[in-house]
mmCIF file of N, CA, C and O in Angstrom:
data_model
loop_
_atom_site.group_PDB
_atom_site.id
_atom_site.type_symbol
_atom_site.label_atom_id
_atom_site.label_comp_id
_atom_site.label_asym_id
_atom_site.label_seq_id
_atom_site.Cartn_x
_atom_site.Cartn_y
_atom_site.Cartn_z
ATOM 1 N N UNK A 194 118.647 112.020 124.431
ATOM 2 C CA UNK A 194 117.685 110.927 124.406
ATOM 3 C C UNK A 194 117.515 110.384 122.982
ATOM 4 O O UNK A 194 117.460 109.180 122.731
ATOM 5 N N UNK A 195 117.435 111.376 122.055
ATOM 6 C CA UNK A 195 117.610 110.970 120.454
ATOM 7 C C UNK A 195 118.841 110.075 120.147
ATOM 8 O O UNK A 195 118.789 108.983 119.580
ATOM 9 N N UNK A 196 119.866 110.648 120.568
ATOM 10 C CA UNK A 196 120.920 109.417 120.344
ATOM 11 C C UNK A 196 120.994 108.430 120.913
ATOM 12 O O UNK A 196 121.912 107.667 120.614
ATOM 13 N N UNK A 197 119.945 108.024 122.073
ATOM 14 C CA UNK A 197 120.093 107.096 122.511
ATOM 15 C C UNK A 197 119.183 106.139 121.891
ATOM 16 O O UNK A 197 119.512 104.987 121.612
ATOM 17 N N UNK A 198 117.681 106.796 121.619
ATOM 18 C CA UNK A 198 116.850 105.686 120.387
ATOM 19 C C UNK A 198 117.961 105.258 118.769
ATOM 20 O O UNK A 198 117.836 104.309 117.994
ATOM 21 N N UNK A 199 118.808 106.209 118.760
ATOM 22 C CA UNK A 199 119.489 106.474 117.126
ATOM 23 C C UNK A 199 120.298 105.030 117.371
ATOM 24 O O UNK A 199 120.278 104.044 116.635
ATOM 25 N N UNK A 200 120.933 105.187 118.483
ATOM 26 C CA UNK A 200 121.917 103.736 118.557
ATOM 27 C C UNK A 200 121.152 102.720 118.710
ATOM 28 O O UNK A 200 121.446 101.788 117.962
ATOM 29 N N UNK A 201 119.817 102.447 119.759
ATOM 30 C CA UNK A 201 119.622 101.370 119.665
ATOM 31 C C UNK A 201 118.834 101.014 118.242
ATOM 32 O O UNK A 201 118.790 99.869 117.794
ATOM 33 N N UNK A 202 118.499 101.640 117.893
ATOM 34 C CA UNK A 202 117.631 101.589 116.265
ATOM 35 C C UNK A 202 118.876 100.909 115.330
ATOM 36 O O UNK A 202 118.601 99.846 114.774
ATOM 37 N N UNK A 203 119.967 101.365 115.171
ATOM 38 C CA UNK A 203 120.869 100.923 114.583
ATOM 39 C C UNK A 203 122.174 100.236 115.063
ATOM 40 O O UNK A 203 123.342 100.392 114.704
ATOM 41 N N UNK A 204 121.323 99.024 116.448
ATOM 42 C CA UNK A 204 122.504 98.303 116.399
ATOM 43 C C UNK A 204 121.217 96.876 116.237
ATOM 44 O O UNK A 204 121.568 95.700 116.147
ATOM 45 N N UNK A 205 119.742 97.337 116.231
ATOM 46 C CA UNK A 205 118.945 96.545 115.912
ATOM 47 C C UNK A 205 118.968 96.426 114.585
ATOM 48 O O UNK A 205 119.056 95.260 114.200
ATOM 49 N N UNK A 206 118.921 97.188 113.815
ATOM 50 C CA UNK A 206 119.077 97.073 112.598
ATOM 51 C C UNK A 206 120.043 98.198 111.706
ATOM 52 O O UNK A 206 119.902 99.409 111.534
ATOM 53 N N UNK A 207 121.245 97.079 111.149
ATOM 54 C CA UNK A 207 122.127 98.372 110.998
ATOM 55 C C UNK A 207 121.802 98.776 109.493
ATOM 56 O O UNK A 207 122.606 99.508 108.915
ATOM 57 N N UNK A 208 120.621 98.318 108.807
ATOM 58 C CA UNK A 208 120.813 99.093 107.038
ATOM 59 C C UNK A 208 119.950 99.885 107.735
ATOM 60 O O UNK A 208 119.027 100.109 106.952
ATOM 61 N N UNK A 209 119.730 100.448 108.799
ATOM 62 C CA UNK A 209 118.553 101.907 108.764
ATOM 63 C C UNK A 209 117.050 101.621 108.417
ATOM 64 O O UNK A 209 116.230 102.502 108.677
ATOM 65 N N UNK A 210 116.614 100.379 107.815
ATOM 66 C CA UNK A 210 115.413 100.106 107.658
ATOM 67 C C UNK A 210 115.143 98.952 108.044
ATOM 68 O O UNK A 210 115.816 97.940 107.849
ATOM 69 N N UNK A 211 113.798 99.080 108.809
ATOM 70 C CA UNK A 211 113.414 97.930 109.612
ATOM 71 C C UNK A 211 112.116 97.452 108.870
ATOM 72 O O UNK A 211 111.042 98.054 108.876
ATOM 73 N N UNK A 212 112.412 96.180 108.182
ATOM 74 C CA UNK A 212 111.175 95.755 107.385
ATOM 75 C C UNK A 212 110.008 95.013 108.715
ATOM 76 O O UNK A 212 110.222 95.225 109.909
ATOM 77 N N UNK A 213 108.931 94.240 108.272
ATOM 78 C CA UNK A 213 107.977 93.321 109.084
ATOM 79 C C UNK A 213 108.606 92.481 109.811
ATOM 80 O O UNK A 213 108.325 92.221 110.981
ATOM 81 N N UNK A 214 109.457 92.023 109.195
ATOM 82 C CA UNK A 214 109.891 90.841 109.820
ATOM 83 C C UNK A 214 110.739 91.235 110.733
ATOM 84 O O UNK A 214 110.470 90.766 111.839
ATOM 85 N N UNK A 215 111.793 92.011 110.699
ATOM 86 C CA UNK A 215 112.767 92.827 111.760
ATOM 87 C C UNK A 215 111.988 93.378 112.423
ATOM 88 O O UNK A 215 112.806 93.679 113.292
ATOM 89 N N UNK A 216 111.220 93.726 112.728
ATOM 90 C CA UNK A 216 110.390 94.683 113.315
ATOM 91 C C UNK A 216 109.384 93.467 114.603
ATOM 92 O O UNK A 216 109.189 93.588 115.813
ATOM 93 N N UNK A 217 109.049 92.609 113.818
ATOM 94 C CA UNK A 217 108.459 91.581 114.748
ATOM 95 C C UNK A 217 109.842 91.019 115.391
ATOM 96 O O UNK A 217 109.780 90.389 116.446
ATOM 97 N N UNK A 218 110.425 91.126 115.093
ATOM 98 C CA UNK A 218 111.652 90.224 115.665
ATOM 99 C C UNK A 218 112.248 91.072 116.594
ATOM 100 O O UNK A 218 112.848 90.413 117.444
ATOM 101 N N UNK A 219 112.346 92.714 116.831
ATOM 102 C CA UNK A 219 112.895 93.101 117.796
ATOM 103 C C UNK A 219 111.639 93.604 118.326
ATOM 104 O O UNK A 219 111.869 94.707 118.822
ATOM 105 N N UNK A 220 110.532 93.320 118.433
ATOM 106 C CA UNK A 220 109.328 93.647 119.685
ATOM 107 C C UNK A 220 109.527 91.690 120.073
ATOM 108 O O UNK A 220 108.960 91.216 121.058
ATOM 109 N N UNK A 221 110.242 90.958 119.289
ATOM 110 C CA UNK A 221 109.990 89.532 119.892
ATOM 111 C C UNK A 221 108.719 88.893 120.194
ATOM 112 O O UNK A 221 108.412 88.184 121.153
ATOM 113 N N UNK A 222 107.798 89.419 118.831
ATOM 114 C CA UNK A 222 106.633 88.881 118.707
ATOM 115 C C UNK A 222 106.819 87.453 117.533
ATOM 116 O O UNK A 222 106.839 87.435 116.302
ATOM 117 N N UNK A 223 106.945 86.257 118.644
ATOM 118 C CA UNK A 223 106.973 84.985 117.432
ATOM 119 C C UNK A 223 105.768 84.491 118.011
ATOM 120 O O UNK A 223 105.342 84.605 119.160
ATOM 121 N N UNK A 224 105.195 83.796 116.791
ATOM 122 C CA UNK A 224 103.728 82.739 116.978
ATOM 123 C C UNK A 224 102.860 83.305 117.327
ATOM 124 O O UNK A 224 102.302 83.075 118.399
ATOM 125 N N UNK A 225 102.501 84.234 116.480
ATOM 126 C CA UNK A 225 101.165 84.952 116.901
ATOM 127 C C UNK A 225 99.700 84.297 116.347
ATOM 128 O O UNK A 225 99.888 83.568 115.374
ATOM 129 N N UNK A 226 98.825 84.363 116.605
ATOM 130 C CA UNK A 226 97.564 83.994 116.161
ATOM 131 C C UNK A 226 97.313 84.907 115.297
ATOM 132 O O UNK A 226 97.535 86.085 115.577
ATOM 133 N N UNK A 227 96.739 84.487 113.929
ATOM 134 C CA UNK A 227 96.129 85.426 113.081
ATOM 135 C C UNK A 227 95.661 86.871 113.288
ATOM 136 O O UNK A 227 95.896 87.928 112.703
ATOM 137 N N UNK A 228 95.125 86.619 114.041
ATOM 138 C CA UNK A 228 94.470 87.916 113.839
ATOM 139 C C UNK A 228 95.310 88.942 115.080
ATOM 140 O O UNK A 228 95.102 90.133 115.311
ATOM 141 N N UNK A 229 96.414 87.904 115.825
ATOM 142 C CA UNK A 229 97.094 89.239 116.479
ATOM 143 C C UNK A 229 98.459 89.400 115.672
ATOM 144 O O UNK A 229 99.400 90.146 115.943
ATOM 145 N N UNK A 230 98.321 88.484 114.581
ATOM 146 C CA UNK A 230 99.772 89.162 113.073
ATOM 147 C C UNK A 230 99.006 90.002 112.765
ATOM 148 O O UNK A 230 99.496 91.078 113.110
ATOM 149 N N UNK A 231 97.969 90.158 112.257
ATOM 150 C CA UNK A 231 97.285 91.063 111.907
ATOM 151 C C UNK A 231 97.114 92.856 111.728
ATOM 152 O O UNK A 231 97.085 93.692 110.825
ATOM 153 N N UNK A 232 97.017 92.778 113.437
ATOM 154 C CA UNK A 232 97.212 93.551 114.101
ATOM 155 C C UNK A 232 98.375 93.960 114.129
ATOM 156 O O UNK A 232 98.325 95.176 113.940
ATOM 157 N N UNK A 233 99.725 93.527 114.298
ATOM 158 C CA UNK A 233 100.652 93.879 114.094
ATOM 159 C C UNK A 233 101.382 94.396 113.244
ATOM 160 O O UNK A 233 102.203 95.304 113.382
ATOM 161 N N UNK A 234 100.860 93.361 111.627
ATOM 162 C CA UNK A 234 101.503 94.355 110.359
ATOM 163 C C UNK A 234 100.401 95.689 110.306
ATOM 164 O O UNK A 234 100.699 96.617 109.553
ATOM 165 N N UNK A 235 99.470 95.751 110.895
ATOM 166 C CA UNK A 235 98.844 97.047 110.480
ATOM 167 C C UNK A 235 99.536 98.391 111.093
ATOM 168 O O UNK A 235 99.638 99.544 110.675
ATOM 169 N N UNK A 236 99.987 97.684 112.335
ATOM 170 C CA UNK A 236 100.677 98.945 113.487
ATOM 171 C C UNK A 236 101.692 99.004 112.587
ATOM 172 O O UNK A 236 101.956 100.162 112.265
ATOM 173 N N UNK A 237 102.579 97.887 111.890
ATOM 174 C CA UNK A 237 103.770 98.199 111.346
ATOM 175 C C UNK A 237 103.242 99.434 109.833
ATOM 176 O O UNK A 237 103.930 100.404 109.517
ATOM 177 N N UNK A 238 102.082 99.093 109.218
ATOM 178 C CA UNK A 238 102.135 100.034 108.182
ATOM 179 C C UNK A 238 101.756 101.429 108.278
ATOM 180 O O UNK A 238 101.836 102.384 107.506
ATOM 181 N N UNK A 239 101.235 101.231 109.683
ATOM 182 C CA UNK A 239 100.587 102.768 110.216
ATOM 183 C C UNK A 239 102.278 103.435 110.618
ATOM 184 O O UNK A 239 102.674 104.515 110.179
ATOM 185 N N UNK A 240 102.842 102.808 111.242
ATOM 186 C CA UNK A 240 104.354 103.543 111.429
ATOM 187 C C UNK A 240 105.513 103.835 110.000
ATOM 188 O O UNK A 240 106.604 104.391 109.878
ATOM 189 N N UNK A 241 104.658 103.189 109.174
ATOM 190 C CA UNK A 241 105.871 103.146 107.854
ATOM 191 C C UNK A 241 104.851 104.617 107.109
ATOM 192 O O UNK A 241 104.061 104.590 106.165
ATOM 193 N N UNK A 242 105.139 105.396 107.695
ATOM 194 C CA UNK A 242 104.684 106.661 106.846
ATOM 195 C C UNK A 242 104.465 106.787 105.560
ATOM 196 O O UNK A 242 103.421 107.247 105.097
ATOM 197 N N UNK A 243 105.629 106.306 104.752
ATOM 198 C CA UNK A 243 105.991 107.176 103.359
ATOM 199 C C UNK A 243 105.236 105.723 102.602
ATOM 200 O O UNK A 243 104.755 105.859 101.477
ATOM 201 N N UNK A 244 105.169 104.161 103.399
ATOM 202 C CA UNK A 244 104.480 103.261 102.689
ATOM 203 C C UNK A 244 105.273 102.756 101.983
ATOM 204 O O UNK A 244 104.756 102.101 101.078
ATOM 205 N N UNK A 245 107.096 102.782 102.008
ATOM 206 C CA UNK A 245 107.788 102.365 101.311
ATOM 207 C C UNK A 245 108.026 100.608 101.548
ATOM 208 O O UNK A 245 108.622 99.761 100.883
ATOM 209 N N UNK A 246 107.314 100.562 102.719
ATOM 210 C CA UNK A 246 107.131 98.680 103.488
ATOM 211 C C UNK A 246 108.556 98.607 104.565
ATOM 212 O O UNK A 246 108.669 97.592 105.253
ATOM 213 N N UNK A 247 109.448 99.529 104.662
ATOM 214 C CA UNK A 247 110.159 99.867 105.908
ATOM 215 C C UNK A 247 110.100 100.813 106.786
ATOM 216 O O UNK A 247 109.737 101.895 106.323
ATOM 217 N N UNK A 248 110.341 100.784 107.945
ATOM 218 C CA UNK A 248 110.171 101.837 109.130
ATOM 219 C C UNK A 248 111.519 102.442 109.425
ATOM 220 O O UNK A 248 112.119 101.773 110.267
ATOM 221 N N UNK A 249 112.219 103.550 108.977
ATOM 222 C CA UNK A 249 113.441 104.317 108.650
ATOM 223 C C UNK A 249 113.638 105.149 110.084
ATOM 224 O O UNK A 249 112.500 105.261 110.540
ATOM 225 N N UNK A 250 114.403 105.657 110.813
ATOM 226 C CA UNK A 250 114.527 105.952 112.033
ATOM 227 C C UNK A 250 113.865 107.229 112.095
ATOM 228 O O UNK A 250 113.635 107.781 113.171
ATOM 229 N N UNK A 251 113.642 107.575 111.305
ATOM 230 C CA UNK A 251 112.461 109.233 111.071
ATOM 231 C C UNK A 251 111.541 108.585 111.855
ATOM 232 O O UNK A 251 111.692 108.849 113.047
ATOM 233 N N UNK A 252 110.269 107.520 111.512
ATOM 234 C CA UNK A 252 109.135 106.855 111.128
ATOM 235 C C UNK A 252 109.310 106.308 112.543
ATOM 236 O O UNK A 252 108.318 106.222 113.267
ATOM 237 N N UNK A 253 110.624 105.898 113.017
ATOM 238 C CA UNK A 253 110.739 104.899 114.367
ATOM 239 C C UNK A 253 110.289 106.617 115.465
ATOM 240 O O UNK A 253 109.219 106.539 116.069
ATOM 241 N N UNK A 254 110.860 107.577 115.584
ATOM 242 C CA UNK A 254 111.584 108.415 116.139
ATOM 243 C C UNK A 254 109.766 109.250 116.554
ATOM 244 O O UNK A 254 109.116 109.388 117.590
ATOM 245 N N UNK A 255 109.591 109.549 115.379
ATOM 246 C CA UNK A 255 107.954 109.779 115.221
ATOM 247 C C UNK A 255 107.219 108.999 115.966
ATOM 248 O O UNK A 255 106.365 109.590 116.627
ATOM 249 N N UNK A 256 107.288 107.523 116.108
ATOM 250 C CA UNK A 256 105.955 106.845 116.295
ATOM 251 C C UNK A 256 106.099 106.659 118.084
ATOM 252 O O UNK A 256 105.181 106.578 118.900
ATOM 253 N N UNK A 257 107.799 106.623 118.359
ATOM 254 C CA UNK A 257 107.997 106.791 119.653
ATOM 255 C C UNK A 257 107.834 108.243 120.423
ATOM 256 O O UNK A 257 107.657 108.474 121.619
ATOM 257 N N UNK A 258 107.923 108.877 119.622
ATOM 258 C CA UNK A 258 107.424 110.465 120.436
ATOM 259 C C UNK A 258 106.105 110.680 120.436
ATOM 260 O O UNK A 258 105.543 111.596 121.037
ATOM 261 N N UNK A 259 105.517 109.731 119.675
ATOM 262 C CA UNK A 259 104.037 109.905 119.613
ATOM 263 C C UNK A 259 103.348 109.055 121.077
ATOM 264 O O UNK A 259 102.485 109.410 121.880
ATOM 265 N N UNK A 260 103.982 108.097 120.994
ATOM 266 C CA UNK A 260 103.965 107.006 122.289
ATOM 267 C C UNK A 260 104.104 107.982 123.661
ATOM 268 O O UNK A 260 103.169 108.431 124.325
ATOM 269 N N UNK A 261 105.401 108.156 123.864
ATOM 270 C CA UNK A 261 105.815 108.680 124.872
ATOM 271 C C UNK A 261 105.170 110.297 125.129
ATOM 272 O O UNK A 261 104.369 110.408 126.057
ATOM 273 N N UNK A 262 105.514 111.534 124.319
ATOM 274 C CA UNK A 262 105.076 112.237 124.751
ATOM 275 C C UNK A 262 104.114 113.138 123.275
ATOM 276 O O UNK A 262 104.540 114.125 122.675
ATOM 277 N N UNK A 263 103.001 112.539 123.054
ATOM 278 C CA UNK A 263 102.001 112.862 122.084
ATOM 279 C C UNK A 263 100.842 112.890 122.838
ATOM 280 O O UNK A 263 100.488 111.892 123.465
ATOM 281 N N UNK A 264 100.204 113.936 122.848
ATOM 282 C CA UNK A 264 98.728 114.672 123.059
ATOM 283 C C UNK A 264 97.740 113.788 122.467
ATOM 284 O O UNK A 264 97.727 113.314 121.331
ATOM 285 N N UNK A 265 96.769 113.617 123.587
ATOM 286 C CA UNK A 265 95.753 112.698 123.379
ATOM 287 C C UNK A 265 94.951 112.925 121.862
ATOM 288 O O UNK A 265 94.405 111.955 121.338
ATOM 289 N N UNK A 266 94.920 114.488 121.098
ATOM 290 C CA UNK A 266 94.312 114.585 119.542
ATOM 291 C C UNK A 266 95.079 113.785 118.819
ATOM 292 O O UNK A 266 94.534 113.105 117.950
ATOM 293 N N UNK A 267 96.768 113.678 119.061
ATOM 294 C CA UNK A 267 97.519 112.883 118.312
ATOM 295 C C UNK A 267 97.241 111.393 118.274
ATOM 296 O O UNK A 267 96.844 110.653 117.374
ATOM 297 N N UNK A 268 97.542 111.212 119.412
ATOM 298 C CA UNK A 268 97.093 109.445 119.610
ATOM 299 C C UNK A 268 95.705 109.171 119.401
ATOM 300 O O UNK A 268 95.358 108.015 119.159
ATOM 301 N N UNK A 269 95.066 109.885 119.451
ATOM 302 C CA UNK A 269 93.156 109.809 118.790
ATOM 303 C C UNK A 269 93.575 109.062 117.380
ATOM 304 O O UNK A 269 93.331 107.885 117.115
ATOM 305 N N UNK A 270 94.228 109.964 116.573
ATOM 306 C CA UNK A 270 94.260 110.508 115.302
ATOM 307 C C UNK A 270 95.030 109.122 114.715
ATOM 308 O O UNK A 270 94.566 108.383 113.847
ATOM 309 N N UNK A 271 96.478 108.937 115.491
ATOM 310 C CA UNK A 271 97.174 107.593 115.533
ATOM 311 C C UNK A 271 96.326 106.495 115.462
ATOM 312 O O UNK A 271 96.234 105.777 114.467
ATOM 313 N N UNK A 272 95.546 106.310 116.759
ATOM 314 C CA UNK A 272 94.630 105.224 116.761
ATOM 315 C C UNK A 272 93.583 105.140 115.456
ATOM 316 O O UNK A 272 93.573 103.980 115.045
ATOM 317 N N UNK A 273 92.914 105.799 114.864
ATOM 318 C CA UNK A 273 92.228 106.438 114.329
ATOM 319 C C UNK A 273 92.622 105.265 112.720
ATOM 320 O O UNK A 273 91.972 104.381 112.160
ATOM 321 N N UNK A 274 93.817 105.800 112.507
ATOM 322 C CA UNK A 274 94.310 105.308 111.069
ATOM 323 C C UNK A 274 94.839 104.475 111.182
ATOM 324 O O UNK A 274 95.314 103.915 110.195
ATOM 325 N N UNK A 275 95.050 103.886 112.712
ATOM 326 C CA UNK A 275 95.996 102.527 113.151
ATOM 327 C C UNK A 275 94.332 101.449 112.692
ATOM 328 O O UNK A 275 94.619 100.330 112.267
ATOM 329 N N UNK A 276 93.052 101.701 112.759
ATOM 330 C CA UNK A 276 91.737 100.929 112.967
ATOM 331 C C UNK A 276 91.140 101.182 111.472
ATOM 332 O O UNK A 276 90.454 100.303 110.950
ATOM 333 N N UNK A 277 91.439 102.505 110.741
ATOM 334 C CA UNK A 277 90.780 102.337 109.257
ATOM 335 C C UNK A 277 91.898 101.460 108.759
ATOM 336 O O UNK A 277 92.990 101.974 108.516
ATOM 337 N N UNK A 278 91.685 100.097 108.581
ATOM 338 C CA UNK A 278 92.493 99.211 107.905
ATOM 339 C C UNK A 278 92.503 99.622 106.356
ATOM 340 O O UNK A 278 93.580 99.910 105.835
ATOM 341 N N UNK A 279 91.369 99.652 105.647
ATOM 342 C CA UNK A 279 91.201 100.025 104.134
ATOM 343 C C UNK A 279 91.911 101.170 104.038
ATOM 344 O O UNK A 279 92.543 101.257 102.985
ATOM 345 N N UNK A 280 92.047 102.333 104.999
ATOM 346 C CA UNK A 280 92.501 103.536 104.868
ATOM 347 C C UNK A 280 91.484 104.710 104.403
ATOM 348 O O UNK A 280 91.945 105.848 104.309
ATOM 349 N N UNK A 281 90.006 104.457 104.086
ATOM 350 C CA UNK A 281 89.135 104.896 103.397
ATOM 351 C C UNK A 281 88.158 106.305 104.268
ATOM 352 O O UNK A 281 87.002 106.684 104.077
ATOM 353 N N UNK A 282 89.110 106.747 105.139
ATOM 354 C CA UNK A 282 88.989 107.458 106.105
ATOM 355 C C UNK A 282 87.355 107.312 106.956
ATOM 356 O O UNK A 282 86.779 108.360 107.248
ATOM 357 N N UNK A 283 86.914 106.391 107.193
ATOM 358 C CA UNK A 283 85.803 105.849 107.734
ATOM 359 C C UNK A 283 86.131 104.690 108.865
ATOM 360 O O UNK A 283 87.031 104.012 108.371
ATOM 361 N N UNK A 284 85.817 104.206 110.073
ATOM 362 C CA UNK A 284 85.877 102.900 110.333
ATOM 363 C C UNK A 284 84.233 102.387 110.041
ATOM 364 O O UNK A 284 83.210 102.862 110.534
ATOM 365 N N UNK A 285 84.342 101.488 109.268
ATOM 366 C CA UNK A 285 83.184 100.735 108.717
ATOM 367 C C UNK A 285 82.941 99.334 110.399
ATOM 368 O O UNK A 285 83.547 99.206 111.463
ATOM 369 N N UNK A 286 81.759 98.599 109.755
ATOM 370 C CA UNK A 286 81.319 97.709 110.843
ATOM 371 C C UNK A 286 82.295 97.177 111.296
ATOM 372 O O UNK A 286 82.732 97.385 112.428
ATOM 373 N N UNK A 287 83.109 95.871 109.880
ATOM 374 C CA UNK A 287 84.269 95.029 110.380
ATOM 375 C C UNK A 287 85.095 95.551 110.719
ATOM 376 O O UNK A 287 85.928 94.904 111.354
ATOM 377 N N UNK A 288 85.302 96.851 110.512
ATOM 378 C CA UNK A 288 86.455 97.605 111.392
ATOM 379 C C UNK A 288 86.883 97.891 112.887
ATOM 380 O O UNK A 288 87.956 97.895 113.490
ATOM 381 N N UNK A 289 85.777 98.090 113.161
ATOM 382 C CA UNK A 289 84.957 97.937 114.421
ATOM 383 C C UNK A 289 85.125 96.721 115.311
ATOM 384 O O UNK A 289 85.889 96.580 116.266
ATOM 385 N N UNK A 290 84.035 95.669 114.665
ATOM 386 C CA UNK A 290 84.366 94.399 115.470
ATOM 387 C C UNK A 290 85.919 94.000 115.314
ATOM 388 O O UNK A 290 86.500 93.268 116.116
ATOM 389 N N UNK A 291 86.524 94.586 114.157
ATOM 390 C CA UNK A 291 88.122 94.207 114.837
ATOM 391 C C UNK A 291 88.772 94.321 116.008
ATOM 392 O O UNK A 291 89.317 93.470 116.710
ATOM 393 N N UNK A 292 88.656 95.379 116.115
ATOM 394 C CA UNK A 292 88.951 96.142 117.519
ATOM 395 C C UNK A 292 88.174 96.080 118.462
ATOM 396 O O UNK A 292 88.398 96.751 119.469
ATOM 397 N N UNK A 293 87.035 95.234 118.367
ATOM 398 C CA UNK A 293 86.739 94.496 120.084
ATOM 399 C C UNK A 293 86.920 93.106 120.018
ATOM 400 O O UNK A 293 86.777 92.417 121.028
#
């Protein structure tokens, strides 16, 4: 099953790193409204682990096992740092009304 995310990861993108823009482009998110780009580069920086501004097939491999078969503390925890936008380990008010 790993080689099967490994190939499609790298026939989507063959330098191994999938920046914002590749990344919107193979979920085929064009013309989004503000605040659902938004939302999107945040999911993209919550999946870019190391914060290098690409998602490397480690980071892809991770965020899909987290998807598919990750324990609800995990995906808490996912969600969690996917909503502290600042990162300031708090969700503050506007953090909040983001996410409704």
């Amino acid at each position: 099953e790993i080689h099967h995310w490994y190939t499609k990861f790298m026939r989507e993108c063959p330098s191994g790193q999938l920046c914002l823009h590749e990344f919107k482009h193979v979920l085929d998110l064009h013309g989004l409204t503000p605040e659902a780009n938004s939302y999107v580069e945040q999911v993209f920086h919550t999946f870019d682990m190391n914060k290098d501004g690409f998602i490397d097939f480690l980071e892809f491999i991770a965020a899909i096992n987290l998807v598919i078969r990750g324990k609800i503390d995990q995906k808490l925890k996912w969600y969690f740092k996917l909503y502290d936008a600042d990162g300031n380990g708090c969700i503050d008010k506007k953090e909040l009304l983001s996410i409704f």
